[in-house]
Amino acid sequence: MLDSVVAAETPEGIMLEMRPAGISARCCAFVIDWLIRLAILWVAAIVAGVLGGIGAAFWFVLIFALEWFYPVVFELGRAGATPGKRTMGLKVVMDNGLPVTPAASFLRNLLRGADFLPFGFGAAIVSMMVRGDNKRLGDLAASTLVVHLPRPAAKATLDMVTPLAPAYALPARDQSALIALAARAPTLTLERLEELAALAAPVQGTQPRPADEVARRVLGVAQWLLGRRA
Amino acid sequence: MTPLHFETLYQPEWDELEAQVKAVLGGKARRAKAADPVRGERVALLYRRACEHLALARARAYPRYLLDRLDRLTADAHQVIYQRSEFGLARLKRAASVDFPRAVRAHAAYVWMSAALFVVPTLLVGWLVYQRPDLILSVVDTQTAAQFEQMYSDSADSIGSLRTSDDDWQMFGYYIWNNISIAFQCFAAGIFGGVGSMFYLVFNGVMGGAVAGYLTERGLGSTFYSFVVTHAAFELTAIVLSGGVGLRLGHSLISPGRRSRLQSLVVAARECTVILYGVTVMLLIAAAIEAFWSSSRWLPLTAKYSVAALCWLAVFAYLTFQGRRAD
């Protein structure tokens, strides 16, 4: 597998697969959050200017709260992500796939103070580049993980192809490869589809046939393997 | 069994589980509106079945969309079933009355080390600057030194001269932002083998000592000490505590014992988190005292010093004795 997948085993004995978010996605999320915080502070500064001393107090407290607790509040919410992360399709979870706990969220965001050092989030960037699961120091200590929200794979809907029994019994791996090809078929160009189908040509019989015919028959075999019958 | 057969056979179960999980995650309003009431034992049963189906589907190399659906379904249900709730008044009460002081005592060695790193430079630099006031210029520039002097002098702009309540509020906000950030920084930097915490502790100690020594030498001691002594009970203790937690983090990395370095860090962090909660609360208290009590100059000095003594006693008694008899 080329994907960087982190698996967590559950007590039921299945592996939960999670895809850790890389530096670029997390940087974008950070910039979005930063702009949001800036906008809030800007609006608050206008309001505080009207209110005088109490307004200024409110403004300083707001800086403090936004600096340290803005992420905590959102991570403990239902989405498990700040608005920036949600926009990028990311989420903070525990190592074992569970929602992030208040203690872990508090800790990982306090350690932002260390990740920031020596400048420009240098420690965080080094840590994320070194580790396969892209954890920054805060994630390491709090055992949290920033993951991509899963995107559902397309369902193979090739109803116009007639199912066709394979020429010989296929091992499970080949079956899944053919079904995966059928699922990808709508996104491929005709030429590429025929090229790929030619590799699997034996499953639809050994007679010489034109390329488009072979492709259609290979997809037919995939339909048959899925369980469709003529 | 073909994938399609498998799917049509178990689809109803998956749909039911999905609906129940959605109802749980959707909050109260959604739960009330849901067609079926959420039943715990049913969700658990369906979840275990879905796990079985996922394992089967993987072993049989079923198509990706089926695996993805089961993946997502089991992951969501897993979150619902195993989520922990850490909120609640009972937990908060226990944290304040037992867990926090107990955790501090359990880390006494780190706390004393941190205290030494903070207090020794303070006293040393304080004494040096008291002897030779020009030394303050090696810590801060001329302007800042003049500012300090003016802040605690008897002139009109000095701290604690009749300030309006508006200004009190403004300073309250400023202290929260500035002081809590310093304490958090003392903790966070500890992850680099404790060196960062040491640096921030010594740095803040040197700054504090220099200012105190300088002002004492200028004869402004009484204004200065009566101002800082009350909230210092909470503020300095909190900074020392968070420095101690930072040292613990660093030590866990340097000397992990029988754990891997990462595990050791995780365990240390988990054990220390409650101290950080306590530190945050102490700093909020300190900020409130600093803004509303310390700066009020109309109070007689005796009142200020007695309250300060009480605060120091209370903090030390709390950290030393509170929660010893629990369990």
Coordinates of C-alpha atoms in Angstrom, one line a residue:
Chain A
M1 CA 0.0 0.0 0.0
L2 CA 1.4 3.4 -1.0
D3 CA -1.0 5.3 1.3
S4 CA 0.3 6.3 4.7
V5 CA -2.3 4.4 6.7
V6 CA -2.2 4.1 10.5
A7 CA -4.1 1.2 11.9
A8 CA -5.6 0.9 15.4
E9 CA -6.9 -2.4 16.7
T10 CA -10.2 -2.4 18.5
P11 CA -11.2 -4.8 21.2
E12 CA -13.3 -6.6 18.6
G13 CA -10.2 -7.5 16.7
I14 CA -10.7 -5.3 13.7
M15 CA -8.2 -2.8 12.5
L16 CA -9.5 0.8 12.2
E17 CA -7.7 2.4 9.3
M18 CA -6.8 6.1 9.7
R19 CA -5.1 8.4 7.2
P20 CA -2.8 10.9 9.0
A21 CA -3.0 14.4 7.5
G22 CA 0.3 15.8 6.0
I23 CA 2.0 19.1 6.5
S24 CA 0.4 20.9 3.6
A25 CA -3.2 20.1 4.6
R26 CA -2.4 21.0 8.2
C27 CA -0.7 24.3 7.3
C28 CA -3.7 25.3 5.2
A29 CA -6.0 24.5 8.1
F30 CA -3.7 26.5 10.4
V31 CA -3.8 29.5 8.1
I32 CA -7.6 29.4 7.9
D33 CA -7.9 29.2 11.7
W34 CA -5.4 32.1 12.0
L35 CA -7.4 34.3 9.6
I36 CA -10.6 33.5 11.6
R37 CA -8.9 34.4 14.8
L38 CA -7.6 37.6 13.3
A39 CA -11.0 38.5 12.1
I40 CA -12.5 37.9 15.5
L41 CA -9.8 40.0 17.2
W42 CA -10.4 42.8 14.7
V43 CA -14.1 42.9 15.3
A44 CA -13.5 42.7 19.0
A45 CA -11.0 45.5 18.9
I46 CA -13.7 47.8 17.3
V47 CA -16.2 46.8 20.0
A48 CA -13.6 47.2 22.8
G49 CA -12.7 50.6 21.6
V50 CA -16.2 51.8 22.3
L51 CA -16.4 50.2 25.7
G52 CA -13.1 51.6 27.2
G53 CA -11.3 49.9 30.1
I54 CA -13.7 46.9 30.4
G55 CA -13.5 46.5 26.6
A56 CA -9.7 46.4 26.8
A57 CA -9.8 43.8 29.5
F58 CA -12.3 41.8 27.4
W59 CA -9.9 42.1 24.4
F60 CA -6.8 40.9 26.3
V61 CA -8.8 38.0 27.7
L62 CA -10.0 37.2 24.2
I63 CA -6.4 37.2 22.9
F64 CA -5.4 34.8 25.6
A65 CA -8.5 32.6 25.1
L66 CA -8.0 32.5 21.3
E67 CA -4.3 31.7 21.6
W68 CA -4.6 28.8 23.9
F69 CA -8.2 27.6 24.0
Y70 CA -9.7 28.3 20.5
P71 CA -8.6 24.8 19.3
V72 CA -9.5 23.0 22.5
V73 CA -13.2 24.2 22.3
F74 CA -13.6 23.2 18.7
E75 CA -11.8 19.9 19.1
L76 CA -14.0 18.8 21.9
G77 CA -17.1 19.7 19.8
R78 CA -19.0 17.3 17.7
A79 CA -16.8 17.8 14.6
G80 CA -13.6 17.1 16.6
A81 CA -11.9 19.8 14.5
T82 CA -11.4 23.6 14.3
P83 CA -13.2 25.4 11.5
G84 CA -9.9 25.4 9.5
K85 CA -9.4 21.6 9.9
R86 CA -13.1 21.0 9.1
T87 CA -12.7 23.0 5.9
M88 CA -9.7 20.8 4.9
G89 CA -11.6 17.6 5.8
L90 CA -9.4 16.9 8.9
K91 CA -10.2 15.8 12.4
V92 CA -8.3 15.2 15.6
V93 CA -8.7 11.8 17.2
M94 CA -6.9 9.7 19.8
D95 CA -4.3 7.2 18.7
N96 CA -6.9 4.4 19.1
G97 CA -9.5 6.2 16.9
L98 CA -11.6 7.5 19.7
P99 CA -12.8 11.1 20.0
V100 CA -10.1 13.3 21.5
T101 CA -10.4 13.7 25.3
P102 CA -10.4 17.1 27.1
A103 CA -7.1 16.3 28.8
A104 CA -5.4 15.3 25.5
S105 CA -6.8 18.3 23.7
F106 CA -5.6 20.7 26.4
L107 CA -2.2 19.1 26.4
R108 CA -1.6 19.1 22.7
N109 CA -2.6 22.7 22.4
L110 CA -0.4 23.8 25.4
L111 CA 2.5 22.1 23.7
R112 CA 1.9 24.3 20.7
G113 CA 4.2 26.6 22.7
A114 CA 7.0 24.0 22.2
D115 CA 6.1 23.2 18.6
F116 CA 6.4 26.9 17.8
L117 CA 10.1 26.9 18.8
P118 CA 12.7 27.9 17.6
F119 CA 10.6 29.9 15.1
G120 CA 7.8 29.5 12.7
F121 CA 6.7 26.1 14.1
G122 CA 10.1 24.6 13.3
A123 CA 9.9 21.8 15.8
A124 CA 6.5 20.8 14.6
I125 CA 7.6 20.7 11.0
V126 CA 10.7 18.6 11.7
S127 CA 8.7 16.2 13.9
M128 CA 6.0 15.9 11.2
M129 CA 8.5 15.2 8.5
V130 CA 10.4 12.7 10.5
R131 CA 7.4 10.6 11.6
G132 CA 5.3 8.5 9.3
D133 CA 2.1 9.4 11.2
N134 CA 2.8 13.2 10.9
K135 CA 2.6 13.9 14.6
R136 CA 3.9 17.2 16.0
L137 CA 5.3 17.3 19.5
G138 CA 1.9 18.1 21.0
D139 CA 0.4 15.0 19.3
L140 CA 3.2 12.8 20.6
A141 CA 2.7 13.7 24.2
A142 CA -1.0 13.7 24.1
S143 CA -1.2 10.6 21.9
T144 CA -3.5 12.2 19.4
L145 CA -3.6 12.1 15.6
V146 CA -4.8 14.5 13.0
V147 CA -6.5 12.4 10.3
H148 CA -8.3 12.9 7.0
L149 CA -12.0 12.3 7.2
P150 CA -12.7 9.1 5.1
R151 CA -14.1 9.7 1.7
P152 CA -16.4 7.0 0.4
A153 CA -15.2 5.1 -2.6
A154 CA -17.3 5.1 -5.7
K155 CA -19.7 2.1 -6.1
A156 CA -19.3 0.2 -9.4
T157 CA -22.4 0.9 -11.4
L158 CA -21.9 -0.7 -14.8
D159 CA -25.4 -1.9 -15.2
M160 CA -25.2 -1.8 -19.0
V161 CA -22.6 -4.5 -19.1
T162 CA -23.8 -8.1 -19.3
P163 CA -22.4 -10.3 -16.6
L164 CA -20.2 -13.1 -17.8
A165 CA -18.8 -16.1 -16.0
P166 CA -15.0 -16.1 -15.8
A167 CA -13.2 -18.7 -18.0
Y168 CA -11.6 -20.3 -14.9
A169 CA -11.8 -20.1 -11.1
L170 CA -10.1 -16.9 -9.9
P171 CA -8.3 -16.5 -6.6
A172 CA -9.6 -13.8 -4.2
R173 CA -6.9 -11.3 -5.0
D174 CA -7.6 -11.4 -8.8
Q175 CA -11.3 -11.1 -8.1
S176 CA -10.8 -8.0 -6.1
A177 CA -8.5 -6.5 -8.7
L178 CA -11.1 -7.0 -11.4
I179 CA -13.8 -5.5 -9.2
A180 CA -11.6 -2.5 -8.5
L181 CA -10.9 -2.1 -12.2
A182 CA -14.7 -2.0 -12.8
A183 CA -15.1 0.6 -10.1
R184 CA -12.4 2.8 -11.7
A185 CA -13.7 2.2 -15.2
P186 CA -15.9 5.4 -15.4
T187 CA -12.9 7.6 -14.5
L188 CA -10.6 6.0 -17.2
T189 CA -10.2 7.0 -20.8
L190 CA -11.4 4.3 -23.3
E191 CA -7.8 3.6 -24.4
R192 CA -6.5 3.2 -20.9
L193 CA -9.4 0.9 -20.0
E194 CA -8.7 -1.3 -23.0
E195 CA -5.0 -1.4 -22.2
L196 CA -5.7 -2.5 -18.6
A197 CA -8.4 -4.9 -19.6
A198 CA -5.9 -6.5 -22.1
L199 CA -3.8 -7.5 -19.1
A200 CA -6.8 -9.5 -17.7
A201 CA -7.8 -10.8 -21.1
P202 CA -7.5 -14.6 -20.2
V203 CA -10.4 -14.4 -17.7
Q204 CA -12.9 -13.8 -20.5
G205 CA -11.7 -16.6 -22.7
T206 CA -8.8 -17.2 -25.0
Q207 CA -10.4 -16.5 -28.4
P208 CA -8.9 -13.5 -30.2
R209 CA -11.3 -10.5 -30.0
P210 CA -11.1 -6.8 -30.7
A211 CA -9.9 -4.7 -27.8
D212 CA -13.2 -3.0 -27.0
E213 CA -14.9 -6.4 -27.0
V214 CA -12.3 -7.7 -24.6
A215 CA -12.7 -4.7 -22.3
R216 CA -16.5 -5.1 -22.2
R217 CA -16.2 -8.8 -21.5
V218 CA -13.6 -8.2 -18.7
L219 CA -16.0 -5.7 -17.1
G220 CA -18.7 -8.4 -17.6
V221 CA -16.6 -10.8 -15.6
A222 CA -16.3 -8.2 -12.9
Q223 CA -20.1 -7.8 -12.7
W224 CA -20.4 -11.6 -12.5
L225 CA -17.9 -11.7 -9.6
L226 CA -19.8 -9.0 -7.8
G227 CA -22.8 -11.3 -7.9
R228 CA -24.8 -10.1 -10.8
R229 CA -26.2 -12.8 -13.1
A230 CA -27.6 -12.4 -16.6
Chain B
M1 CA -21.0 -15.8 -1.2
T2 CA -20.8 -13.0 -3.8
P3 CA -20.3 -9.4 -2.7
L4 CA -23.8 -8.5 -3.8
H5 CA -25.4 -11.4 -1.9
F6 CA -23.4 -10.4 1.2
E7 CA -24.5 -6.8 0.8
T8 CA -28.2 -7.5 0.3
L9 CA -28.2 -10.0 3.2
Y10 CA -26.7 -7.7 5.8
Q11 CA -27.7 -4.3 4.5
P12 CA -30.7 -3.9 6.9
E13 CA -28.5 -4.4 9.9
W14 CA -25.9 -1.9 8.7
D15 CA -28.7 0.7 8.0
E16 CA -30.1 0.2 11.5
L17 CA -26.7 0.6 13.1
E18 CA -26.0 3.7 11.0
A19 CA -29.3 5.2 12.0
Q20 CA -28.7 4.6 15.7
V21 CA -25.2 5.9 15.7
K22 CA -26.4 9.0 13.9
A23 CA -29.1 9.5 16.5
V24 CA -26.5 9.2 19.3
L25 CA -24.0 11.6 17.6
G26 CA -26.8 14.0 16.6
G27 CA -27.4 15.2 20.1
K28 CA -30.6 15.4 22.1
A29 CA -32.9 17.0 19.5
R30 CA -32.0 14.3 16.9
R31 CA -32.4 11.5 19.4
A32 CA -35.9 12.7 20.3
K33 CA -36.9 12.8 16.6
A34 CA -35.3 9.4 15.7
A35 CA -37.8 6.8 14.5
D36 CA -36.4 4.1 16.8
P37 CA -35.3 5.0 20.3
V38 CA -31.6 4.3 20.8
R39 CA -31.1 1.1 22.7
G40 CA -27.6 0.4 24.0
E41 CA -27.6 -3.4 23.9
R42 CA -29.0 -3.4 20.4
V43 CA -26.2 -0.9 19.2
A44 CA -23.6 -3.1 20.9
L45 CA -24.9 -6.2 19.2
L46 CA -25.1 -4.6 15.8
Y47 CA -21.6 -3.2 16.2
R48 CA -20.1 -6.6 17.0
R49 CA -21.9 -8.0 14.0
A50 CA -20.6 -5.2 11.7
C51 CA -17.1 -5.9 13.0
E52 CA -17.5 -9.5 12.0
H53 CA -18.8 -8.5 8.6
L54 CA -15.8 -6.2 8.1
A55 CA -13.4 -8.9 9.0
L56 CA -15.1 -11.3 6.6
A57 CA -15.3 -8.8 3.9
R58 CA -11.5 -8.0 4.2
A59 CA -10.6 -11.7 4.3
R60 CA -12.6 -12.3 1.1
A61 CA -11.3 -9.2 -0.6
Y62 CA -14.7 -7.8 -1.3
P63 CA -14.9 -4.6 -3.4
R64 CA -13.5 -1.3 -2.0
Y65 CA -16.9 0.5 -1.6
L66 CA -18.2 -2.3 0.6
L67 CA -15.0 -2.3 2.8
D68 CA -15.2 1.5 3.0
R69 CA -18.8 1.5 4.1
L70 CA -18.1 -1.1 6.8
D71 CA -14.9 0.8 7.8
R72 CA -16.8 4.0 8.3
L73 CA -19.7 2.3 10.0
T74 CA -17.5 0.4 12.5
A75 CA -15.3 3.5 13.1
D76 CA -18.3 5.7 14.0
A77 CA -19.9 3.0 16.2
H78 CA -16.6 2.4 17.9
Q79 CA -16.4 6.1 18.8
V80 CA -19.9 6.0 20.2
I81 CA -19.4 2.9 22.2
Y82 CA -16.0 3.6 23.7
Q83 CA -16.1 7.3 24.2
R84 CA -15.2 8.5 27.7
S85 CA -16.9 11.4 29.3
E86 CA -14.5 13.4 31.4
F87 CA -16.7 16.3 32.3
G88 CA -18.8 16.7 35.3
L89 CA -18.8 18.5 38.6
A90 CA -17.8 15.4 40.6
R91 CA -14.7 15.0 38.5
L92 CA -13.9 18.7 38.9
K93 CA -14.4 18.5 42.6
R94 CA -12.1 15.5 42.9
A95 CA -9.5 17.2 40.7
A96 CA -9.4 20.3 43.0
S97 CA -9.7 18.5 46.3
V98 CA -7.5 15.4 45.7
D99 CA -5.9 14.9 42.3
F100 CA -4.1 18.3 41.9
P101 CA -2.4 18.6 45.3
R102 CA -1.6 14.9 45.2
A103 CA 0.0 15.1 41.8
V104 CA 2.1 18.0 42.9
R105 CA 3.4 16.0 45.9
A106 CA 4.1 13.0 43.7
H107 CA 6.3 15.3 41.6
A108 CA 7.9 17.0 44.6
A109 CA 11.4 16.5 43.3
Y110 CA 10.7 18.2 40.0
V111 CA 8.8 21.0 41.8
W112 CA 11.7 21.7 44.2
M113 CA 14.2 21.6 41.3
S114 CA 12.1 24.0 39.4
A115 CA 11.7 26.2 42.5
A116 CA 15.5 26.3 42.8
L117 CA 16.0 27.1 39.2
F118 CA 13.7 30.1 39.6
V119 CA 14.5 31.3 43.1
V120 CA 18.3 31.0 43.1
P121 CA 18.8 33.3 40.1
T122 CA 16.1 35.7 41.5
L123 CA 18.0 36.1 44.8
L124 CA 21.4 36.1 43.3
V125 CA 20.7 38.7 40.6
G126 CA 18.5 40.6 43.1
W127 CA 21.5 40.9 45.5
L128 CA 24.0 41.8 42.7
V129 CA 21.8 44.5 41.3
Y130 CA 21.1 45.8 44.8
Q131 CA 24.9 46.1 45.3
R132 CA 25.6 47.6 41.9
P133 CA 22.4 49.1 40.4
D134 CA 24.0 49.8 37.1
L135 CA 24.0 46.1 36.5
I136 CA 20.3 46.3 35.7
L137 CA 21.3 47.8 32.3
S138 CA 22.8 44.4 31.3
V139 CA 19.3 42.9 31.7
V140 CA 17.0 45.7 30.4
D141 CA 17.7 48.9 28.5
T142 CA 17.7 52.4 30.1
Q143 CA 14.1 53.2 29.0
T144 CA 12.6 50.1 30.6
A145 CA 14.5 50.6 33.8
A146 CA 13.2 54.2 34.0
Q147 CA 9.7 52.8 33.3
F148 CA 10.0 50.4 36.2
E149 CA 11.2 53.1 38.5
Q150 CA 8.4 55.4 37.5
M151 CA 5.8 52.7 37.8
Y152 CA 6.5 52.1 41.5
S153 CA 7.4 55.7 42.4
D154 CA 5.1 58.1 44.3
S155 CA 4.3 60.1 41.2
A156 CA 0.8 60.3 39.7
D157 CA 1.3 57.7 37.0
S158 CA 2.5 55.1 39.3
I159 CA 0.9 51.8 39.7
G160 CA -1.9 51.8 42.3
S161 CA -2.3 55.5 42.4
L162 CA -6.0 56.1 42.3
R163 CA -6.9 54.1 39.3
T164 CA -10.4 54.0 37.9
S165 CA -12.1 50.6 38.0
D166 CA -12.0 50.7 34.2
D167 CA -8.2 50.6 34.4
D168 CA -8.4 47.7 36.9
W169 CA -10.3 45.7 34.4
Q170 CA -7.8 46.5 31.6
M171 CA -4.9 45.4 33.7
F172 CA -6.8 42.2 34.7
G173 CA -7.1 41.3 31.0
Y174 CA -3.5 42.1 30.4
Y175 CA -2.2 40.0 33.3
I176 CA -4.2 37.0 32.2
W177 CA -2.8 37.2 28.8
N178 CA 0.8 37.8 29.7
N179 CA 1.3 35.8 32.9
I180 CA -0.6 32.6 31.9
S181 CA 1.3 32.6 28.6
I182 CA 4.6 32.8 30.5
A183 CA 3.7 29.9 32.7
F184 CA 2.5 27.8 29.8
Q185 CA 5.7 28.6 28.0
C186 CA 7.7 27.3 31.0
F187 CA 5.9 24.0 30.7
A188 CA 5.8 23.5 27.0
A189 CA 9.5 24.2 26.4
G190 CA 10.3 21.3 28.8
I191 CA 9.6 18.8 26.1
F192 CA 13.1 19.5 24.8
G193 CA 14.8 17.4 27.4
G194 CA 13.8 20.0 30.1
V195 CA 16.3 22.5 28.8
G196 CA 13.6 24.9 27.6
S197 CA 11.9 24.9 31.0
M198 CA 15.2 25.6 32.7
F199 CA 15.9 28.4 30.4
Y200 CA 12.5 30.1 30.9
L201 CA 12.6 29.6 34.7
V202 CA 16.1 31.1 35.0
F203 CA 15.2 33.8 32.5
N204 CA 12.1 34.9 34.5
G205 CA 14.0 34.6 37.7
V206 CA 16.8 36.9 36.5
M207 CA 14.3 39.4 35.2
G208 CA 12.3 39.4 38.4
G209 CA 15.4 39.5 40.6
A210 CA 16.9 42.4 38.7
V211 CA 13.8 44.5 38.9
A212 CA 13.4 43.8 42.6
G213 CA 17.0 44.5 43.5
Y214 CA 17.0 47.7 41.5
L215 CA 13.8 49.1 43.0
T216 CA 14.9 48.2 46.5
E217 CA 18.1 50.0 46.0
R218 CA 16.2 53.1 44.8
G219 CA 14.2 53.0 48.0
L220 CA 10.9 52.0 46.3
G221 CA 10.9 48.6 48.0
S222 CA 7.8 49.1 50.1
T223 CA 5.7 50.1 47.1
F224 CA 7.0 47.2 45.0
Y225 CA 6.8 44.4 47.6
S226 CA 3.4 45.4 48.9
F227 CA 2.3 45.3 45.3
V228 CA 3.7 41.9 44.3
V229 CA 3.6 39.9 47.5
T230 CA -0.1 38.9 47.5
H231 CA -0.6 37.6 44.0
A232 CA 2.9 36.2 44.0
A233 CA 1.6 33.4 46.3
F234 CA -0.4 32.1 43.3
E235 CA 1.6 33.4 40.4
L236 CA 5.1 32.4 41.3
T237 CA 3.9 29.0 42.7
A238 CA 2.0 28.4 39.5
I239 CA 5.1 29.3 37.4
V240 CA 7.3 27.0 39.5
L241 CA 4.7 24.2 39.2
S242 CA 4.4 24.4 35.4
G243 CA 8.2 24.6 35.2
G244 CA 8.3 21.4 37.3
V245 CA 5.9 19.7 34.9
G246 CA 8.1 20.8 32.0
L247 CA 11.1 19.2 33.8
R248 CA 9.2 16.0 34.3
L249 CA 8.4 15.9 30.6
G250 CA 12.0 16.4 29.7
H251 CA 13.2 13.9 32.2
S252 CA 10.8 11.3 30.9
L253 CA 12.5 11.6 27.5
I254 CA 16.0 11.6 28.7
S255 CA 15.6 8.7 31.1
P256 CA 12.6 6.6 30.0
G257 CA 13.4 3.6 32.2
R258 CA 11.8 0.4 30.9
R259 CA 9.4 2.2 28.5
S260 CA 10.1 3.4 25.1
R261 CA 10.9 7.1 25.0
L262 CA 7.5 7.9 23.4
Q263 CA 5.5 5.8 25.9
S264 CA 7.4 7.4 28.7
L265 CA 6.6 10.8 27.4
V266 CA 2.9 9.9 27.0
V267 CA 2.7 8.6 30.6
A268 CA 4.5 11.6 32.1
A269 CA 2.2 13.9 30.2
R270 CA -0.9 12.1 31.3
E271 CA 0.1 12.2 35.0
C272 CA 0.9 15.9 34.8
T273 CA -2.1 17.2 33.0
V274 CA -4.1 17.7 36.2
I275 CA -1.3 19.9 37.5
L276 CA -1.6 22.1 34.4
Y277 CA -5.4 22.4 35.1
G278 CA -4.5 23.6 38.6
V279 CA -1.9 26.0 37.3
T280 CA -4.4 27.6 35.0
V281 CA -6.8 28.2 37.8
M282 CA -4.1 29.5 40.1
L283 CA -3.0 32.0 37.4
L284 CA -6.6 33.2 36.9
I285 CA -6.8 33.8 40.7
A286 CA -3.4 35.6 40.6
A287 CA -4.5 37.8 37.8
A288 CA -7.7 38.8 39.6
I289 CA -5.8 39.6 42.8
E290 CA -3.1 41.5 40.9
A291 CA -5.6 43.7 39.1
F292 CA -8.1 44.4 41.9
W293 CA -6.3 44.0 45.2
S294 CA -2.6 44.4 44.8
S295 CA -2.9 47.7 42.9
S296 CA -5.2 49.4 45.4
R297 CA -2.9 51.8 47.3
W298 CA -5.5 53.1 49.7
L299 CA -5.2 49.8 51.7
P300 CA -2.9 50.0 54.7
L301 CA 0.3 48.1 54.3
T302 CA -0.4 45.9 57.3
A303 CA -3.6 44.7 55.7
K304 CA -1.8 43.9 52.5
Y305 CA 1.0 42.0 54.2
S306 CA -1.4 40.1 56.5
V307 CA -3.5 39.0 53.5
A308 CA -0.4 38.1 51.6
A309 CA 0.9 36.0 54.5
L310 CA -2.5 34.2 54.6
C311 CA -2.4 33.6 50.8
W312 CA 1.1 32.1 51.0
L313 CA 0.1 29.9 54.0
A314 CA -3.1 28.8 52.2
V315 CA -1.3 27.9 49.0
F316 CA 1.4 25.9 50.8
A317 CA -1.0 24.2 53.2
Y318 CA -3.2 23.3 50.3
L319 CA -0.4 21.8 48.3
T320 CA 1.1 20.0 51.3
F321 CA -1.9 18.6 53.1
Q322 CA -5.0 18.7 50.9
G323 CA -6.2 15.2 49.8
R324 CA -3.9 13.2 51.9
R325 CA -6.6 11.2 53.6
A326 CA -8.7 10.5 50.4
D327 CA -9.4 6.8 49.6

